[in-house]
Every structure is written in C-alpha cells, then in structure tokens.
Amino acid sequence: MPIAAPRPESWLRPVPGGLYCGPGGFFIDPTRPVDRAVVTHGHGDHARPGNRHVLATAETLAIMRARYGADAGGSLQAAAYGEPVIVNGVSVTLVPAGHVLGSAQAVLEYRGSRVVVSGDYKRRRDPTCAAFEPQSCDVFVTEATFGLPVFRHPSDAAEIGRLLHSLRLFPERCHVVGVYALGKCQRVIALLREAGYDAPVYIHGALAPLCALYERLGVALGPLLPATGAGKEGLAGKIVLAPPGALADRWSRRLPDPVAALASGWMRVKQRAKARGIELPLVISDHADWDELTATLRDTGAPEIWVTHGNEEALVHYASGAGLKARALALVGYEDEES
Ligand SMILES: [Zn+2]
Ligand SMILES: [Zn+2]
C-alpha cells in the first residue's frame, strides 16, 4: 500500500518571521535573521541581511552582496534554475518567477507532497529577466499585491509609448521617471531601448550600482549617464530616472521644468498619482495583475491556494468560487509600495 503524502500544512507553516519548513529547518524570505534562509529575490522586504546560511540564485546573491556587503549572509549557496538542492530531506528547486533578475519560485517537495512558493511574480514578458514557469503542485503559495479585479495593467509598450509621446510634445522639458532601484529601473530602460530610444538615459546616483550589476550579469542597458553633473541645460528634453523618493525632494530642483512620471502598478489608482504630484503616471508593474493572478492559479492546477500578502481576501474569495481550497496566511513584513 502506498504511504500517503504528508499534508502540506504539517511541514510548511506561517510563523512570526515568515514561512517555515519544519523538517527542512529553513525559512523562505525570513523577515528576521535566521539560521537557514531560502530567498526568492533581491527586494529588501524578501532578501534581508544577517542570515547564517542563504540559498538563492546566483543573481539574487549578487544583488544581496551589492546591497549588504558582508551582511548578505554567513554562507551563500547559489542554486541554478531547475537544479534541486536537498535540505535536510526536503528538495528545494528554484524556477523563474519573472519578477526581477534572479527572481525565483521555490518548489518544495517532501515525501511526495509538493508546494510551490511563488515569491513575487508577474506573467508578462520582461526583457531583463527569465519568464515565470508554472509548476504543478498540491499547494500554490501566491502573493496578491494587485489582487483586486480593478487592477488590470495595460501593455508596458503602450505605457512607454506615452512617455516617448510626452517627450515629443514637450521637447524642452526634462522627463523624470520615478523607478524602484531593483528591477523597475532596468526594465524601463530596456523597454525604452526596445521602443527604439537609443539616446543616453540619465540616472540618479542611487540607481547606478544595480544598473552596473545588471550589465555585468548580461542585461544590456545601452548608454547611461549620471544625472548629476549633466547641468540643468543639459537635461532639457532628456529622460532622467530617479528613486521615487527623489521626485519630491531637493534633488529634483536641478531639473529643467520637469514632467514628473512614476512607473508603478499603483499608478492605476488616480488619487495616488495626484497625491504624489505625478503628472505622467505610468502603469508598469513587476507584479501580476488580477488576470495574471487568476490565470496562474489555473495554470498550476493546484487544488489548494495559500495567499501570503497583498489583497488576500479577494483572491481567496475568487479561488473558493473556482472550487479551490484557499486560505490567507496574512504574512507581515512584505511591503510592495513601489511595485
Ligand atoms: Zn519583489
Ligand atoms: Zn514583495
């Protein structure tokens, strides 16, 4: 007689500090320093410093080293996509999540029971990272940052088209685009290049290290120049990328008659754009929108869904309506403000 596989909740559970795999003795994206961490991607709310042992893709480890230096972790173990690593009897395989460079879903298998932890993800094509690969599983653990039917992201090429259109309409004005330093920045640059924009893109100093790292890891970004030092006149009619926070502070005073843009899924909410003084909201997100989330639940074929963070209720409700078992884990510590 075959031995029944253990129930997923018996070997993987939410605890303060993150999702914990008991038999494996590891956390996934722990929010406080732990002995063993599996890290899905380099964003600061998922990859934190100070863990004793970290398992992640080589790209994620490189991002963590760039951000945290020696605090990136005691020992860092790289796993290639699709290469299983056995941790205390639990098999851990990282597969692409399509979120940012190096981002991964963690595919966990324990005694015939299979759980996929998505981390953050999106389904649409991104020239700067490998595309999400749906995995069949018993439980799919998903984020729900944009887990409401109102969130339907438009095509990113069309959003970049709006930026370039504005640049043609206002050739004397500087276009400053707020972008998150990891992922969004490099994706916006790559999308500009795909749209045929081959002029230098000017970048705020805070964005330079990760752009350089992406280039070292094989993502071509074309000519980039520091915004500082270009001089006020020199930035007229140019595209400048800056962290979202810099848009409102003294730094942006050096820009000639700037058009303030912000690339974020939250720009779908008009009041958010208005409250931040954003003249040109660009709905470009590194997270799945409602349609991508629901399509992914179907693609994995999982009979059970756990929702980690974001707008959990609506997605749980949708999944239940689709005949799936679904629960909200309500994990805290994952903020996707600039998504
Ligand atoms: Zn993220
Ligand atoms: Zn996140």
Short mmCIF file of C-alpha atoms and ligand atoms in Angstrom, two decimals:
data_model
loop_
_atom_site.label_atom_id
_atom_site.label_comp_id
_atom_site.label_asym_id
_atom_site.label_seq_id
_atom_site.Cartn_x
_atom_site.Cartn_y
_atom_site.Cartn_z
CA MET A 1 0.00 0.00 0.00
CA PRO A 2 1.46 3.43 -0.89
CA ILE A 3 2.18 5.68 2.06
CA ALA A 4 0.03 8.82 1.94
CA ALA A 5 1.98 12.04 1.40
CA PRO A 6 2.03 14.33 4.45
CA ARG A 7 -0.39 17.26 4.48
CA PRO A 8 1.46 20.41 3.33
CA GLU A 9 0.47 22.33 6.48
CA SER A 10 2.24 19.68 8.55
CA TRP A 11 5.63 20.60 7.09
CA LEU A 12 5.28 24.22 5.95
CA ARG A 13 3.63 26.88 8.07
CA PRO A 14 3.47 30.63 8.66
CA VAL A 15 5.22 31.70 11.86
CA PRO A 16 6.38 35.12 13.08
CA GLY A 17 9.34 35.79 10.80
CA GLY A 18 7.98 34.13 7.68
CA LEU A 19 7.08 30.78 6.13
CA TYR A 20 8.90 27.98 7.95
CA CYS A 21 9.64 24.48 6.72
CA GLY A 22 9.98 22.32 9.86
CA PRO A 23 11.71 19.21 8.50
CA GLY A 24 13.98 21.32 6.28
CA GLY A 25 14.79 23.72 9.11
CA PHE A 26 14.60 26.73 6.81
CA PHE A 27 12.55 29.88 6.28
CA ILE A 28 11.51 31.31 2.95
CA ASP A 29 12.17 35.07 2.73
CA PRO A 30 12.52 35.45 6.52
CA THR A 31 11.74 38.89 7.89
CA ARG A 32 14.23 38.46 10.74
CA PRO A 33 17.69 36.85 10.79
CA VAL A 34 17.53 33.02 10.88
CA ASP A 35 19.84 30.04 10.62
CA ARG A 36 18.76 28.94 7.16
CA ALA A 37 17.00 31.11 4.58
CA VAL A 38 15.76 30.40 1.08
CA VAL A 39 15.46 33.79 -0.61
CA THR A 40 13.20 34.21 -3.64
CA HIS A 41 14.56 37.55 -4.90
CA GLY A 42 16.60 40.61 -4.04
CA HIS A 43 13.94 43.15 -3.00
CA GLY A 44 14.57 44.41 0.52
CA ASP A 45 11.37 43.00 2.01
CA HIS A 46 12.25 39.47 0.84
CA ALA A 47 16.06 39.46 0.99
CA ARG A 48 17.20 40.72 4.35
CA PRO A 49 20.69 40.82 5.80
CA GLY A 50 22.12 38.77 8.64
CA ASN A 51 21.06 35.17 7.95
CA ARG A 52 23.62 32.46 8.73
CA HIS A 53 23.00 30.48 5.55
CA VAL A 54 21.30 31.68 2.37
CA LEU A 55 20.16 29.61 -0.59
CA ALA A 56 19.19 31.66 -3.67
CA THR A 57 20.01 32.08 -7.34
CA ALA A 58 23.49 33.43 -8.15
CA GLU A 59 21.88 36.67 -9.39
CA THR A 60 19.93 37.16 -6.15
CA LEU A 61 23.08 36.50 -4.12
CA ALA A 62 24.98 39.06 -6.24
CA ILE A 63 22.22 41.62 -5.59
CA MET A 64 22.34 40.87 -1.84
CA ARG A 65 26.13 41.25 -1.82
CA ALA A 66 25.86 44.56 -3.68
CA ARG A 67 23.31 45.82 -1.15
CA TYR A 68 24.53 44.37 2.13
CA GLY A 69 28.22 43.57 1.64
CA ALA A 70 29.44 41.17 4.34
CA ASP A 71 25.98 41.23 5.98
CA ALA A 72 24.47 39.42 2.98
CA GLY A 73 24.79 36.20 4.99
CA GLY A 74 27.25 33.88 6.72
CA SER A 75 27.40 31.39 3.88
CA LEU A 76 25.81 31.93 0.49
CA GLN A 77 24.79 28.96 -1.63
CA ALA A 78 23.81 29.50 -5.25
CA ALA A 79 21.29 27.23 -6.96
CA ALA A 80 20.74 27.31 -10.70
CA TYR A 81 17.17 27.36 -12.02
CA GLY A 82 15.78 23.83 -12.14
CA GLU A 83 18.56 22.29 -10.05
CA PRO A 84 17.18 20.53 -6.94
CA VAL A 85 19.02 21.06 -3.67
CA ILE A 86 18.25 18.70 -0.79
CA VAL A 87 18.00 20.49 2.55
CA ASN A 88 17.55 18.05 5.46
CA GLY A 89 15.45 15.74 3.32
CA VAL A 90 13.38 18.46 1.68
CA SER A 91 14.00 19.08 -2.02
CA VAL A 92 14.22 22.78 -2.95
CA THR A 93 14.22 23.76 -6.63
CA LEU A 94 14.29 27.38 -7.78
CA VAL A 95 12.44 28.16 -11.01
CA PRO A 96 11.97 31.55 -12.73
CA ALA A 97 9.31 33.90 -11.33
CA GLY A 98 9.55 36.66 -13.97
CA HIS A 99 9.66 39.40 -11.32
CA VAL A 100 13.22 40.83 -11.38
CA LEU A 101 16.64 39.49 -12.39
CA GLY A 102 17.31 36.26 -10.47
CA SER A 103 13.80 36.05 -9.04
CA ALA A 104 12.60 32.54 -8.30
CA GLN A 105 9.69 30.47 -7.13
CA ALA A 106 10.71 27.89 -4.54
CA VAL A 107 9.44 24.42 -5.47
CA LEU A 108 9.44 22.32 -2.29
CA GLU A 109 8.96 18.55 -2.16
CA TYR A 110 8.75 16.50 0.97
CA ARG A 111 7.79 12.82 0.98
CA GLY A 112 5.65 13.15 -2.13
CA SER A 113 3.97 16.38 -1.07
CA ARG A 114 4.71 19.35 -3.32
CA VAL A 115 4.32 23.06 -2.54
CA VAL A 116 5.34 25.98 -4.75
CA VAL A 117 6.07 29.32 -3.06
CA SER A 118 5.89 31.95 -5.79
CA GLY A 119 7.57 34.89 -4.09
CA ASP A 120 6.63 38.00 -6.07
CA TYR A 121 5.92 37.32 -9.74
CA LYS A 122 4.43 38.51 -12.98
CA ARG A 123 3.43 36.72 -16.17
CA ARG A 124 4.11 39.25 -18.88
CA ARG A 125 7.35 39.31 -20.78
CA ASP A 126 10.23 41.26 -19.24
CA PRO A 127 13.42 41.74 -21.29
CA THR A 128 15.51 41.86 -18.09
CA CYS A 129 14.64 38.50 -16.54
CA ALA A 130 13.59 34.91 -17.25
CA ALA A 131 9.85 34.31 -17.67
CA PHE A 132 7.65 32.72 -14.97
CA GLU A 133 7.28 28.97 -15.39
CA PRO A 134 4.07 27.47 -13.93
CA GLN A 135 4.67 24.35 -11.84
CA SER A 136 2.11 21.75 -10.96
CA CYS A 137 1.75 21.29 -7.21
CA ASP A 138 -0.52 20.35 -4.30
CA VAL A 139 -0.42 23.86 -2.84
CA PHE A 140 0.43 27.07 -4.67
CA VAL A 141 1.53 29.87 -2.35
CA THR A 142 0.91 33.18 -4.08
CA GLU A 143 1.29 36.88 -3.44
CA ALA A 144 -1.70 39.15 -4.11
CA THR A 145 -0.24 42.66 -4.26
CA PHE A 146 -2.68 43.58 -7.04
CA GLY A 147 -5.30 41.02 -6.07
CA LEU A 148 -8.38 43.05 -6.93
CA PRO A 149 -10.30 42.96 -10.22
CA VAL A 150 -9.75 46.72 -10.62
CA PHE A 151 -6.05 46.06 -11.22
CA ARG A 152 -5.54 45.27 -14.87
CA HIS A 153 -2.17 46.51 -16.04
CA PRO A 154 -2.08 47.91 -19.59
CA SER A 155 0.63 46.88 -22.05
CA ASP A 156 4.04 48.13 -20.92
CA ALA A 157 4.98 49.03 -24.52
CA ALA A 158 1.94 51.34 -24.66
CA GLU A 159 2.94 52.99 -21.37
CA ILE A 160 6.49 53.57 -22.66
CA GLY A 161 4.87 54.95 -25.82
CA ARG A 162 3.06 57.54 -23.69
CA LEU A 163 6.38 58.59 -22.14
CA LEU A 164 8.01 58.99 -25.57
CA HIS A 165 4.95 60.84 -26.87
CA SER A 166 5.16 63.32 -23.99
CA LEU A 167 8.87 63.79 -24.75
CA ARG A 168 8.00 64.74 -28.35
CA LEU A 169 5.24 67.10 -27.18
CA PHE A 170 7.49 68.88 -24.68
CA PRO A 171 10.98 68.78 -26.16
CA GLU A 172 12.26 71.49 -23.79
CA ARG A 173 11.16 69.75 -20.63
CA CYS A 174 13.06 67.14 -18.69
CA HIS A 175 11.11 63.91 -18.10
CA VAL A 176 11.93 62.48 -14.70
CA VAL A 177 10.63 58.97 -14.07
CA GLY A 178 10.42 57.54 -10.56
CA VAL A 179 11.53 53.89 -10.57
CA TYR A 180 12.36 51.35 -7.90
CA ALA A 181 16.13 50.75 -7.95
CA LEU A 182 15.96 46.98 -8.41
CA GLY A 183 14.10 45.69 -11.44
CA LYS A 184 11.78 48.53 -12.42
CA CYS A 185 14.66 50.84 -13.28
CA GLN A 186 16.38 48.35 -15.58
CA ARG A 187 13.10 47.19 -17.13
CA VAL A 188 12.05 50.75 -18.00
CA ILE A 189 15.44 51.32 -19.63
CA ALA A 190 15.19 48.02 -21.57
CA LEU A 191 11.65 48.89 -22.70
CA LEU A 192 12.85 52.31 -23.89
CA ARG A 193 15.58 50.58 -25.91
CA GLU A 194 13.04 48.16 -27.41
CA ALA A 195 10.93 51.17 -28.41
CA GLY A 196 13.93 52.49 -30.35
CA TYR A 197 15.08 55.14 -27.85
CA ASP A 198 18.87 54.96 -28.12
CA ALA A 199 19.86 58.31 -26.59
CA PRO A 200 21.62 58.28 -23.23
CA VAL A 201 19.33 57.75 -20.24
CA TYR A 202 20.35 59.86 -17.24
CA ILE A 203 20.27 58.15 -13.87
CA HIS A 204 20.27 59.28 -10.25
CA GLY A 205 23.37 58.09 -8.39
CA ALA A 206 21.34 55.70 -6.22
CA LEU A 207 20.39 53.69 -9.32
CA ALA A 208 23.91 53.28 -10.69
CA PRO A 209 25.19 50.26 -8.72
CA LEU A 210 22.31 47.94 -9.64
CA CYS A 211 22.35 49.09 -13.28
CA ALA A 212 26.06 48.23 -13.38
CA LEU A 213 25.33 44.85 -11.77
CA TYR A 214 22.60 44.05 -14.31
CA GLU A 215 25.04 44.86 -17.11
CA ARG A 216 27.71 42.65 -15.52
CA LEU A 217 25.12 39.85 -15.35
CA GLY A 218 24.42 40.19 -19.06
CA VAL A 219 21.45 42.58 -19.29
CA ALA A 220 22.41 45.28 -21.83
CA LEU A 221 21.01 48.72 -20.97
CA GLY A 222 22.65 50.96 -23.59
CA PRO A 223 24.21 54.36 -22.82
CA LEU A 224 23.61 55.57 -19.24
CA LEU A 225 24.95 58.84 -17.84
CA PRO A 226 24.90 60.26 -14.32
CA ALA A 227 22.19 62.91 -13.92
CA THR A 228 24.44 64.76 -11.51
CA GLY A 229 26.96 66.71 -13.50
CA ALA A 230 24.86 66.94 -16.65
CA GLY A 231 23.93 70.52 -15.77
CA LYS A 232 20.45 71.98 -15.83
CA GLU A 233 20.56 72.94 -19.53
CA GLY A 234 21.97 69.57 -20.48
CA LEU A 235 18.89 67.74 -19.15
CA ALA A 236 16.28 69.59 -21.22
CA GLY A 237 14.45 67.12 -23.43
CA LYS A 238 16.13 64.16 -21.71
CA ILE A 239 14.85 61.18 -19.71
CA VAL A 240 16.09 61.04 -16.13
CA LEU A 241 15.40 58.05 -13.87
CA ALA A 242 15.39 58.52 -10.10
CA PRO A 243 14.15 56.67 -7.00
CA PRO A 244 10.51 57.64 -6.36
CA GLY A 245 11.50 59.47 -3.18
CA ALA A 246 13.83 61.81 -5.08
CA LEU A 247 10.96 63.19 -7.17
CA ALA A 248 9.64 65.25 -4.28
CA ASP A 249 12.92 66.27 -2.66
CA ARG A 250 15.55 68.92 -3.27
CA TRP A 251 17.35 66.74 -5.77
CA SER A 252 14.72 67.33 -8.45
CA ARG A 253 15.12 71.14 -8.29
CA ARG A 254 18.12 70.85 -10.56
CA LEU A 255 15.92 69.55 -13.39
CA PRO A 256 14.67 71.98 -16.08
CA ASP A 257 10.84 72.29 -15.99
CA PRO A 258 10.43 68.59 -15.16
CA VAL A 259 7.50 66.38 -16.16
CA ALA A 260 7.19 64.08 -13.15
CA ALA A 261 6.39 60.48 -14.08
CA LEU A 262 6.24 57.37 -11.90
CA ALA A 263 6.37 53.76 -13.12
CA SER A 264 4.27 51.62 -10.76
CA GLY A 265 1.24 49.35 -10.79
CA TRP A 266 -0.23 51.67 -8.17
CA MET A 267 -0.46 54.41 -10.80
CA ARG A 268 -3.67 52.68 -11.84
CA VAL A 269 -5.13 54.48 -8.81
CA LYS A 270 -5.54 58.09 -10.00
CA GLN A 271 -5.69 59.54 -6.47
CA ARG A 272 -2.27 58.04 -5.68
CA ALA A 273 -0.72 59.73 -8.70
CA LYS A 274 -2.40 63.01 -7.84
CA ALA A 275 -1.39 62.90 -4.17
CA ARG A 276 2.24 62.46 -5.19
CA GLY A 277 2.14 65.23 -7.77
CA ILE A 278 2.70 62.86 -10.66
CA GLU A 279 1.88 64.48 -13.98
CA LEU A 280 2.51 61.37 -16.07
CA PRO A 281 1.54 58.15 -14.25
CA LEU A 282 2.94 55.06 -15.99
CA VAL A 283 1.23 51.80 -15.09
CA ILE A 284 4.23 49.49 -15.30
CA SER A 285 4.31 46.80 -12.64
CA ASP A 286 6.58 43.91 -11.75
CA HIS A 287 3.68 42.14 -10.06
CA ALA A 288 0.90 40.06 -11.57
CA ASP A 289 -2.35 41.93 -12.11
CA TRP A 290 -5.75 40.36 -11.37
CA ASP A 291 -5.92 38.48 -14.67
CA GLU A 292 -2.37 37.18 -14.31
CA LEU A 293 -3.04 36.03 -10.73
CA THR A 294 -6.20 34.14 -11.63
CA ALA A 295 -4.64 32.67 -14.81
CA THR A 296 -1.71 31.46 -12.71
CA LEU A 297 -3.98 29.69 -10.22
CA ARG A 298 -5.46 27.82 -13.19
CA ASP A 299 -2.06 27.13 -14.81
CA THR A 300 -0.58 25.49 -11.72
CA GLY A 301 -3.62 23.23 -11.41
CA ALA A 302 -3.15 23.29 -7.64
CA PRO A 303 -6.22 22.17 -5.68
CA GLU A 304 -5.20 24.44 -2.80
CA ILE A 305 -4.03 28.08 -2.65
CA TRP A 306 -2.35 29.96 0.15
CA VAL A 307 -2.12 33.73 -0.20
CA THR A 308 0.85 35.40 1.51
CA HIS A 309 0.37 39.18 1.30
CA GLY A 310 -1.42 41.97 -0.53
CA ASN A 311 -5.15 41.96 -1.25
CA GLU A 312 -5.62 38.43 0.06
CA GLU A 313 -9.38 38.39 0.62
CA ALA A 314 -10.46 38.97 -2.96
CA LEU A 315 -8.13 36.30 -4.31
CA VAL A 316 -9.16 33.80 -1.62
CA HIS A 317 -12.78 34.53 -2.49
CA TYR A 318 -12.11 34.04 -6.19
CA ALA A 319 -10.26 30.75 -5.57
CA SER A 320 -13.03 29.40 -3.34
CA GLY A 321 -15.56 30.29 -6.02
CA ALA A 322 -13.46 28.34 -8.52
CA GLY A 323 -13.72 25.26 -6.30
CA LEU A 324 -10.24 25.51 -4.80
CA LYS A 325 -9.34 25.29 -1.16
CA ALA A 326 -7.94 28.69 -0.24
CA ARG A 327 -6.59 30.48 2.82
CA ALA A 328 -4.94 33.80 3.62
CA LEU A 329 -1.67 33.48 5.51
CA ALA A 330 -1.57 37.20 6.34
CA LEU A 331 2.22 37.27 6.46
CA VAL A 332 3.50 40.62 7.66
CA GLY A 333 6.65 42.46 6.66
CA TYR A 334 6.29 42.34 2.88
CA GLU A 335 5.67 45.82 1.52
CA ASP A 336 5.25 46.36 -2.16
CA GLU A 337 4.82 50.12 -2.08
CA GLU A 338 6.80 50.93 -5.21
CA SER A 339 5.66 47.94 -7.22
ZN ZN B 1 9.58 41.95 -5.08
ZN ZN B 2 7.30 41.70 -2.22
#
